[in-house]
Amino acid sequence: MSNNTNKSSQYRRIASLKNIGEFKSYVQQLGIDLPTDEELATPVNSPFVKPYKIRDGFVIGNRFCILPMEGWDGTFDGQPTDETIRRWQRFGLSGAKLIWGGEAVAVRPDGRANPNQLLINEKNIEALRALREELTVHHLASSGRTDDLLVGLQLTHSGRFARPDPDKQLKPRTLYKHPLLDAKFNVDTKRALLNDEEIEQLIADFIKAARLSHQAGFDFVDIKHCHGYLGHEFLSAFERPGRYGGSFENRTRFLREIVKGIRETVPELQIAVRLSAFDWVPFTPGEGNIGQPEFTNNYNHAFGGTGATGLDLTEPLAFLRLLESLDIELVCISAGSPYYNPHIQRPALFPPSD
């Protein structure tokens, strides 16, 4: 029996469970205690349709949210294509009142995770403004109002997982030498490591991108800190020397300096953070294609983790308190990375396209 057959025989696809009875029976077979509702609440009684008021007084019209869903379908210079526009039109038609970043947009060319990822700069600002307008127009057509619609843009640098050029080769920028991921992704650490001066320039790039986002009409920006990309890697830079590594204060300096710069430049712009609240050691396929940890001893590169697969939420909770002190109310919690431990983040059938 092949590994693929073994893998497919382990668990049923969700789509094969045709009703609530089949679903309940199957999770019971797996020994999972998962309470379920026999019927969905009627729209008028659903908690999802209730509005939510954020601290600045804005009322988000319902609890439905669309998270960043990039399609890697922009042009090589980072502008939306017809496919991108169609996706954003459907975001608007969905009725969701919180568009969380809409799309992960790179703050500079070398930060793209795919050569077709969107890029924010002066050249592309009008295209991004038009993209947001398409969403708004279609939302108005389907929902009848837009004064309760909150639309953001997720700002990112892909760091270790950057593939910015048409050759689609990995061209990483990293913060420290990683004992497993450098070898796993064939990283040339001498070329990849960012120095403090380069980080300072990157902070300026994020602040500029936030200003451009505001000019394009977005209500907030998300400073991406999840899934192994550069913002997330700062949080695990325990062994990096200097101002951006080691202590919790140093490892959060990147975010704090970006927030400070945004508040000084465009104080009316809301700020959000999508966070991988914990991480584990990278996994590799084992017997039957079941994931196994690559390292089981003293692993010191997991924010919110301890050992290979343990949890220590001391720092994630401290990070949330930091966000509160920075008056950042919009926080989205994820975990891990689809590149090296996708099973703790989502039931992904396929790895990222990049």
Tab-separated table of C-alpha atoms in Angstrom:
chain	number	residue	atom	x	y	z
A	1	MET	CA	0.000	0.000	0.000
A	2	SER	CA	1.420	3.394	-0.970
A	3	ASN	CA	1.939	6.252	1.442
A	4	ASN	CA	-0.823	8.202	-0.320
A	5	THR	CA	-3.252	5.329	0.179
A	6	ASN	CA	-2.249	5.046	3.812
A	7	LYS	CA	-2.745	8.757	4.261
A	8	SER	CA	-6.151	8.839	2.613
A	9	SER	CA	-7.349	5.860	4.672
A	10	GLN	CA	-6.535	7.540	7.995
A	11	TYR	CA	-9.354	10.067	8.003
A	12	ARG	CA	-12.444	10.743	5.936
A	13	ARG	CA	-12.767	13.937	3.982
A	14	ILE	CA	-15.172	16.386	5.588
A	15	ALA	CA	-17.103	16.631	2.322
A	16	SER	CA	-17.932	12.909	2.513
A	17	LEU	CA	-19.960	13.447	5.714
A	18	LYS	CA	-23.328	14.406	4.260
A	19	ASN	CA	-25.312	15.345	7.369
A	20	ILE	CA	-24.992	16.071	11.075
A	21	GLY	CA	-25.720	12.449	11.995
A	22	GLU	CA	-22.814	11.131	9.910
A	23	PHE	CA	-20.546	13.807	11.328
A	24	LYS	CA	-21.435	13.033	14.959
A	25	SER	CA	-21.039	9.303	14.404
A	26	TYR	CA	-17.641	9.750	12.815
A	27	VAL	CA	-16.174	12.018	15.502
A	28	GLN	CA	-17.419	9.570	18.134
A	29	GLN	CA	-15.561	6.779	16.307
A	30	LEU	CA	-12.437	8.918	16.555
A	31	GLY	CA	-12.942	9.338	20.301
A	32	ILE	CA	-13.442	13.101	19.997
A	33	ASP	CA	-15.818	14.850	22.379
A	34	LEU	CA	-17.237	17.590	20.156
A	35	PRO	CA	-20.615	19.111	21.054
A	36	THR	CA	-22.772	19.890	18.029
A	37	ASP	CA	-25.996	21.714	17.251
A	38	GLU	CA	-28.650	19.696	15.457
A	39	GLU	CA	-29.836	22.749	13.542
A	40	LEU	CA	-28.411	26.125	12.663
A	41	ALA	CA	-29.923	29.080	14.460
A	42	THR	CA	-32.376	31.085	12.407
A	43	PRO	CA	-30.791	34.225	10.933
A	44	VAL	CA	-32.594	36.539	13.309
A	45	ASN	CA	-31.330	34.553	16.326
A	46	SER	CA	-27.837	33.759	15.093
A	47	PRO	CA	-24.970	35.243	17.120
A	48	PHE	CA	-23.169	35.829	13.825
A	49	VAL	CA	-25.591	38.537	12.725
A	50	LYS	CA	-25.163	40.641	15.842
A	51	PRO	CA	-23.174	43.866	15.368
A	52	TYR	CA	-19.926	44.507	17.236
A	53	LYS	CA	-18.801	47.911	18.485
A	54	ILE	CA	-15.064	48.528	18.647
A	55	ARG	CA	-13.438	51.018	20.995
A	56	ASP	CA	-13.332	53.950	18.600
A	57	GLY	CA	-17.116	53.733	18.326
A	58	PHE	CA	-17.329	52.103	14.900
A	59	VAL	CA	-20.007	49.411	14.723
A	60	ILE	CA	-19.156	46.379	12.572
A	61	GLY	CA	-22.438	45.158	11.096
A	62	ASN	CA	-22.107	41.448	11.903
A	63	ARG	CA	-19.675	38.813	13.190
A	64	PHE	CA	-18.796	37.319	9.803
A	65	CYS	CA	-15.157	37.879	8.860
A	66	ILE	CA	-13.110	37.105	5.759
A	67	LEU	CA	-9.459	36.438	6.559
A	68	PRO	CA	-6.622	37.243	4.137
A	69	MET	CA	-7.041	34.941	1.128
A	70	GLU	CA	-4.365	35.740	-1.423
A	71	GLY	CA	-4.678	33.865	-4.692
A	72	TRP	CA	-1.173	34.495	-6.050
A	73	ASP	CA	-2.892	35.872	-9.141
A	74	GLY	CA	-1.491	39.407	-9.378
A	75	THR	CA	0.862	40.666	-12.061
A	76	PHE	CA	4.627	40.384	-11.706
A	77	ASP	CA	4.707	44.061	-10.683
A	78	GLY	CA	2.171	43.390	-7.931
A	79	GLN	CA	-1.071	44.761	-9.367
A	80	PRO	CA	-4.479	43.019	-9.253
A	81	THR	CA	-5.654	41.016	-12.262
A	82	ASP	CA	-9.216	40.190	-13.306
A	83	GLU	CA	-9.035	37.081	-11.102
A	84	THR	CA	-8.022	39.180	-8.086
A	85	ILE	CA	-10.803	41.669	-8.748
A	86	ARG	CA	-13.398	38.899	-9.067
A	87	ARG	CA	-12.355	37.440	-5.711
A	88	TRP	CA	-12.697	40.817	-3.990
A	89	GLN	CA	-16.081	41.368	-5.622
A	90	ARG	CA	-17.183	38.119	-4.020
A	91	PHE	CA	-15.814	39.226	-0.677
A	92	GLY	CA	-18.210	42.146	-0.982
A	93	LEU	CA	-21.136	40.005	-2.104
A	94	SER	CA	-20.611	37.615	0.824
A	95	GLY	CA	-22.259	39.935	3.331
A	96	ALA	CA	-19.332	39.694	5.771
A	97	LYS	CA	-18.856	43.044	7.499
A	98	LEU	CA	-15.223	42.566	8.554
A	99	ILE	CA	-12.736	42.038	5.737
A	100	TRP	CA	-9.602	41.191	7.689
A	101	GLY	CA	-6.825	42.345	5.450
A	102	GLY	CA	-8.509	40.947	2.356
A	103	GLU	CA	-5.135	39.882	1.018
A	104	ALA	CA	-1.548	39.619	2.248
A	105	VAL	CA	0.247	42.428	0.417
A	106	ALA	CA	4.037	42.723	0.433
A	107	VAL	CA	5.518	46.019	1.606
A	108	ARG	CA	8.416	45.723	-0.857
A	109	PRO	CA	9.366	43.487	-3.793
A	110	ASP	CA	11.745	41.118	-1.974
A	111	GLY	CA	9.044	40.343	0.603
A	112	ARG	CA	6.671	38.490	-1.699
A	113	ALA	CA	6.003	34.799	-1.006
A	114	ASN	CA	5.094	34.326	-4.649
A	115	PRO	CA	5.958	36.416	-7.727
A	116	ASN	CA	2.226	36.958	-8.282
A	117	GLN	CA	1.563	38.327	-4.797
A	118	LEU	CA	0.201	41.869	-4.579
A	119	LEU	CA	2.653	44.661	-3.758
A	120	ILE	CA	1.909	48.060	-2.251
A	121	ASN	CA	3.821	51.075	-3.558
A	122	GLU	CA	3.101	54.435	-5.192
A	123	LYS	CA	2.722	52.841	-8.609
A	124	ASN	CA	0.076	50.358	-7.420
A	125	ILE	CA	-1.916	52.532	-5.029
A	126	GLU	CA	-4.655	53.435	-7.513
A	127	ALA	CA	-5.116	49.772	-8.468
A	128	LEU	CA	-5.487	48.861	-4.788
A	129	ARG	CA	-7.922	51.733	-4.292
A	130	ALA	CA	-9.992	50.409	-7.214
A	131	LEU	CA	-9.835	46.891	-5.754
A	132	ARG	CA	-11.287	48.093	-2.474
A	133	GLU	CA	-13.935	50.072	-4.345
A	134	GLU	CA	-15.021	46.952	-6.244
A	135	LEU	CA	-15.559	45.198	-2.926
A	136	THR	CA	-17.528	48.134	-1.538
A	137	VAL	CA	-19.767	48.519	-4.599
A	138	HIS	CA	-20.656	44.821	-4.603
A	139	HIS	CA	-21.247	44.852	-0.857
A	140	LEU	CA	-23.646	47.757	-1.230
A	141	ALA	CA	-25.506	45.885	-3.968
A	142	SER	CA	-25.931	42.773	-1.810
A	143	SER	CA	-26.303	44.266	1.670
A	144	GLY	CA	-27.772	47.704	1.093
A	145	ARG	CA	-25.263	49.634	3.214
A	146	THR	CA	-21.534	50.054	3.730
A	147	ASP	CA	-21.373	52.343	6.765
A	148	ASP	CA	-20.938	49.232	8.944
A	149	LEU	CA	-18.291	47.600	6.719
A	150	LEU	CA	-14.659	47.533	7.942
A	151	VAL	CA	-12.019	46.703	5.331
A	152	GLY	CA	-8.313	46.231	6.009
A	153	LEU	CA	-5.146	45.277	4.206
A	154	GLN	CA	-2.624	42.790	5.576
A	155	LEU	CA	0.964	44.018	5.283
A	156	THR	CA	3.724	41.435	5.156
A	157	HIS	CA	7.288	40.516	4.402
A	158	SER	CA	7.601	36.783	3.762
A	159	GLY	CA	11.071	36.511	5.255
A	160	ARG	CA	12.258	32.904	5.280
A	161	PHE	CA	9.631	31.940	2.695
A	162	ALA	CA	10.147	34.721	0.144
A	163	ARG	CA	9.908	33.706	-3.522
A	164	PRO	CA	9.628	37.157	-5.098
A	165	ASP	CA	10.834	36.614	-8.654
A	166	PRO	CA	9.419	34.910	-11.764
A	167	ASP	CA	11.927	32.051	-11.387
A	168	LYS	CA	10.004	31.136	-8.175
A	169	GLN	CA	13.249	30.298	-6.394
A	170	LEU	CA	13.387	30.668	-2.626
A	171	LYS	CA	15.229	33.906	-1.758
A	172	PRO	CA	14.882	34.074	2.013
A	173	ARG	CA	15.580	36.891	4.439
A	174	THR	CA	15.906	35.589	7.980
A	175	LEU	CA	16.633	36.775	11.508
A	176	TYR	CA	18.681	33.920	12.910
A	177	LYS	CA	20.243	30.603	12.003
A	178	HIS	CA	17.615	27.912	12.450
A	179	PRO	CA	18.916	24.394	13.221
A	180	LEU	CA	16.206	22.669	11.138
A	181	LEU	CA	14.525	25.091	8.756
A	182	ASP	CA	17.762	26.359	7.195
A	183	ALA	CA	18.603	22.848	6.031
A	184	LYS	CA	15.001	21.943	5.203
A	185	PHE	CA	14.698	24.898	2.815
A	186	ASN	CA	18.370	25.082	1.748
A	187	VAL	CA	18.936	28.544	3.224
A	188	ASP	CA	22.301	30.245	2.699
A	189	THR	CA	22.477	31.872	6.123
A	190	LYS	CA	25.289	34.280	5.223
A	191	ARG	CA	23.202	35.838	2.457
A	192	ALA	CA	19.820	35.544	4.145
A	193	LEU	CA	20.424	37.120	7.558
A	194	LEU	CA	19.067	40.646	8.008
A	195	ASN	CA	21.230	43.049	9.999
A	196	ASP	CA	19.795	45.698	12.321
A	197	GLU	CA	20.122	48.475	9.741
A	198	GLU	CA	18.159	46.421	7.208
A	199	ILE	CA	15.465	45.809	9.814
A	200	GLU	CA	15.219	49.546	10.458
A	201	GLN	CA	14.670	50.107	6.736
A	202	LEU	CA	12.016	47.386	6.723
A	203	ILE	CA	10.218	49.112	9.599
A	204	ALA	CA	10.174	52.287	7.499
A	205	ASP	CA	8.779	50.262	4.586
A	206	PHE	CA	5.900	48.992	6.752
A	207	ILE	CA	5.111	52.515	7.943
A	208	LYS	CA	5.123	53.809	4.370
A	209	ALA	CA	2.896	50.907	3.285
A	210	ALA	CA	0.433	51.788	6.051
A	211	ARG	CA	0.310	55.395	4.848
A	212	LEU	CA	-0.344	54.231	1.286
A	213	SER	CA	-3.041	51.845	2.540
A	214	HIS	CA	-4.798	54.754	4.214
A	215	GLN	CA	-4.541	56.792	1.014
A	216	ALA	CA	-6.117	53.872	-0.860
A	217	GLY	CA	-9.124	54.005	1.464
A	218	PHE	CA	-8.491	51.066	3.786
A	219	ASP	CA	-9.795	51.304	7.339
A	220	PHE	CA	-6.985	49.349	8.981
A	221	VAL	CA	-3.757	47.487	8.328
A	222	ASP	CA	-2.784	44.117	9.761
A	223	ILE	CA	0.898	43.788	10.692
A	224	LYS	CA	1.307	40.088	9.934
A	225	HIS	CA	2.851	38.032	12.763
A	226	CYS	CA	1.888	34.481	11.829
A	227	HIS	CA	2.722	31.315	9.889
A	228	GLY	CA	6.509	31.542	9.873
A	229	TYR	CA	6.753	34.783	7.924
A	230	LEU	CA	9.102	37.531	9.062
A	231	GLY	CA	6.910	39.215	11.687
A	232	HIS	CA	6.318	35.825	13.308
A	233	GLU	CA	10.020	34.964	13.168
A	234	PHE	CA	10.884	38.011	15.279
A	235	LEU	CA	8.941	36.466	18.161
A	236	SER	CA	11.144	33.356	18.138
A	237	ALA	CA	14.475	35.181	17.711
A	238	PHE	CA	15.627	34.075	21.170
A	239	GLU	CA	19.215	33.558	20.031
A	240	ARG	CA	19.598	36.661	17.846
A	241	PRO	CA	22.019	39.214	19.314
A	242	GLY	CA	21.324	42.924	19.355
A	243	ARG	CA	18.238	45.132	19.547
A	244	TYR	CA	15.836	42.738	17.803
A	245	GLY	CA	16.535	39.453	19.558
A	246	GLY	CA	16.896	37.785	22.922
A	247	SER	CA	14.552	39.400	25.432
A	248	PHE	CA	10.791	39.723	24.965
A	249	GLU	CA	11.242	43.492	24.753
A	250	ASN	CA	13.760	43.155	21.936
A	251	ARG	CA	11.751	40.538	20.036
A	252	THR	CA	8.689	42.799	20.040
A	253	ARG	CA	10.628	45.941	19.105
A	254	PHE	CA	9.883	45.422	15.391
A	255	LEU	CA	6.140	45.598	15.998
A	256	ARG	CA	6.335	48.413	18.533
A	257	GLU	CA	8.394	50.620	16.217
A	258	ILE	CA	6.029	50.003	13.307
A	259	VAL	CA	3.013	50.856	15.465
A	260	LYS	CA	4.716	54.011	16.750
A	261	GLY	CA	5.516	55.123	13.208
A	262	ILE	CA	1.994	54.466	11.937
A	263	ARG	CA	0.439	56.356	14.842
A	264	GLU	CA	2.695	59.336	14.142
A	265	THR	CA	2.028	59.264	10.384
A	266	VAL	CA	-1.641	58.256	10.059
A	267	PRO	CA	-3.129	58.310	13.577
A	268	GLU	CA	-6.658	57.721	12.275
A	269	LEU	CA	-5.696	54.350	10.742
A	270	GLN	CA	-6.668	51.280	12.794
A	271	ILE	CA	-3.985	48.633	13.396
A	272	ALA	CA	-4.543	44.875	13.609
A	273	VAL	CA	-2.287	41.870	14.198
A	274	ARG	CA	-2.769	38.300	13.020
A	275	LEU	CA	-0.730	36.136	15.372
A	276	SER	CA	0.476	32.553	15.477
A	277	ALA	CA	-0.078	32.222	19.210
A	278	PHE	CA	2.048	29.097	19.545
A	279	ASP	CA	4.423	27.081	17.441
A	280	TRP	CA	6.053	23.671	17.432
A	281	VAL	CA	9.087	21.973	16.024
A	282	PRO	CA	8.971	21.241	12.257
A	283	PHE	CA	7.387	17.912	11.354
A	284	THR	CA	8.274	15.435	8.628
A	285	PRO	CA	6.287	12.507	7.155
A	286	GLY	CA	6.759	9.300	9.123
A	287	GLU	CA	5.389	5.771	8.794
A	288	GLY	CA	2.100	5.764	6.928
A	289	ASN	CA	2.810	9.379	5.980
A	290	ILE	CA	1.875	10.458	9.511
A	291	GLY	CA	3.771	13.542	10.624
A	292	GLN	CA	6.562	13.090	13.145
A	293	PRO	CA	8.566	15.809	14.931
A	294	GLU	CA	12.012	16.259	13.405
A	295	PHE	CA	13.597	17.129	16.729
A	296	THR	CA	12.620	16.074	20.233
A	297	ASN	CA	15.275	17.502	22.552
A	298	ASN	CA	15.795	21.090	23.737
A	299	TYR	CA	14.154	23.023	20.909
A	300	ASN	CA	14.412	26.778	21.534
A	301	HIS	CA	12.805	28.289	18.445
A	302	ALA	CA	9.063	28.066	19.108
A	303	PHE	CA	7.190	31.139	20.304
A	304	GLY	CA	4.514	29.843	22.666
A	305	GLY	CA	6.009	26.368	22.672
A	306	THR	CA	8.289	24.341	24.871
A	307	GLY	CA	10.331	21.311	23.896
A	308	ALA	CA	9.212	19.695	20.658
A	309	THR	CA	5.428	19.793	20.988
A	310	GLY	CA	4.638	21.366	24.340
A	311	LEU	CA	2.786	24.604	24.992
A	312	ASP	CA	3.903	27.537	27.110
A	313	LEU	CA	1.505	30.436	26.664
A	314	THR	CA	3.343	32.785	29.032
A	315	GLU	CA	4.767	34.904	26.230
A	316	PRO	CA	1.709	34.791	23.941
A	317	LEU	CA	-0.354	36.139	26.839
A	318	ALA	CA	2.282	38.809	27.450
A	319	PHE	CA	2.104	39.664	23.743
A	320	LEU	CA	-1.667	40.101	23.950
A	321	ARG	CA	-1.196	42.397	26.934
A	322	LEU	CA	1.333	44.347	24.863
A	323	LEU	CA	-1.199	44.717	22.052
A	324	GLU	CA	-3.744	45.967	24.566
A	325	SER	CA	-1.247	48.530	25.866
A	326	LEU	CA	-0.701	49.668	22.267
A	327	ASP	CA	-4.480	50.096	21.887
A	328	ILE	CA	-4.644	47.332	19.265
A	329	GLU	CA	-8.083	45.787	19.550
A	330	LEU	CA	-8.225	43.821	16.300
A	331	VAL	CA	-6.359	40.560	16.952
A	332	CYS	CA	-6.733	37.334	14.963
A	333	ILE	CA	-5.341	34.119	16.473
A	334	SER	CA	-3.795	31.357	14.398
A	335	ALA	CA	-1.011	28.863	15.143
A	336	GLY	CA	2.108	27.347	13.668
A	337	SER	CA	3.016	27.446	9.994
A	338	PRO	CA	1.695	25.613	6.928
A	339	TYR	CA	5.296	25.170	5.776
A	340	TYR	CA	6.499	22.922	8.574
A	341	ASN	CA	3.630	21.941	10.926
A	342	PRO	CA	0.357	22.494	9.024
A	343	HIS	CA	-1.621	20.049	11.156
A	344	ILE	CA	-1.744	22.437	14.126
A	345	GLN	CA	-3.031	25.279	11.979
A	346	ARG	CA	-5.641	23.834	9.653
A	347	PRO	CA	-6.677	20.566	7.978
A	348	ALA	CA	-4.790	21.487	4.813
A	349	LEU	CA	-4.967	18.984	1.972
A	350	PHE	CA	-2.327	20.871	-0.003
A	351	PRO	CA	0.720	22.956	1.007
A	352	PRO	CA	0.879	26.656	0.119
A	353	SER	CA	1.293	27.317	-3.595
A	354	ASP	CA	4.553	29.094	-2.921
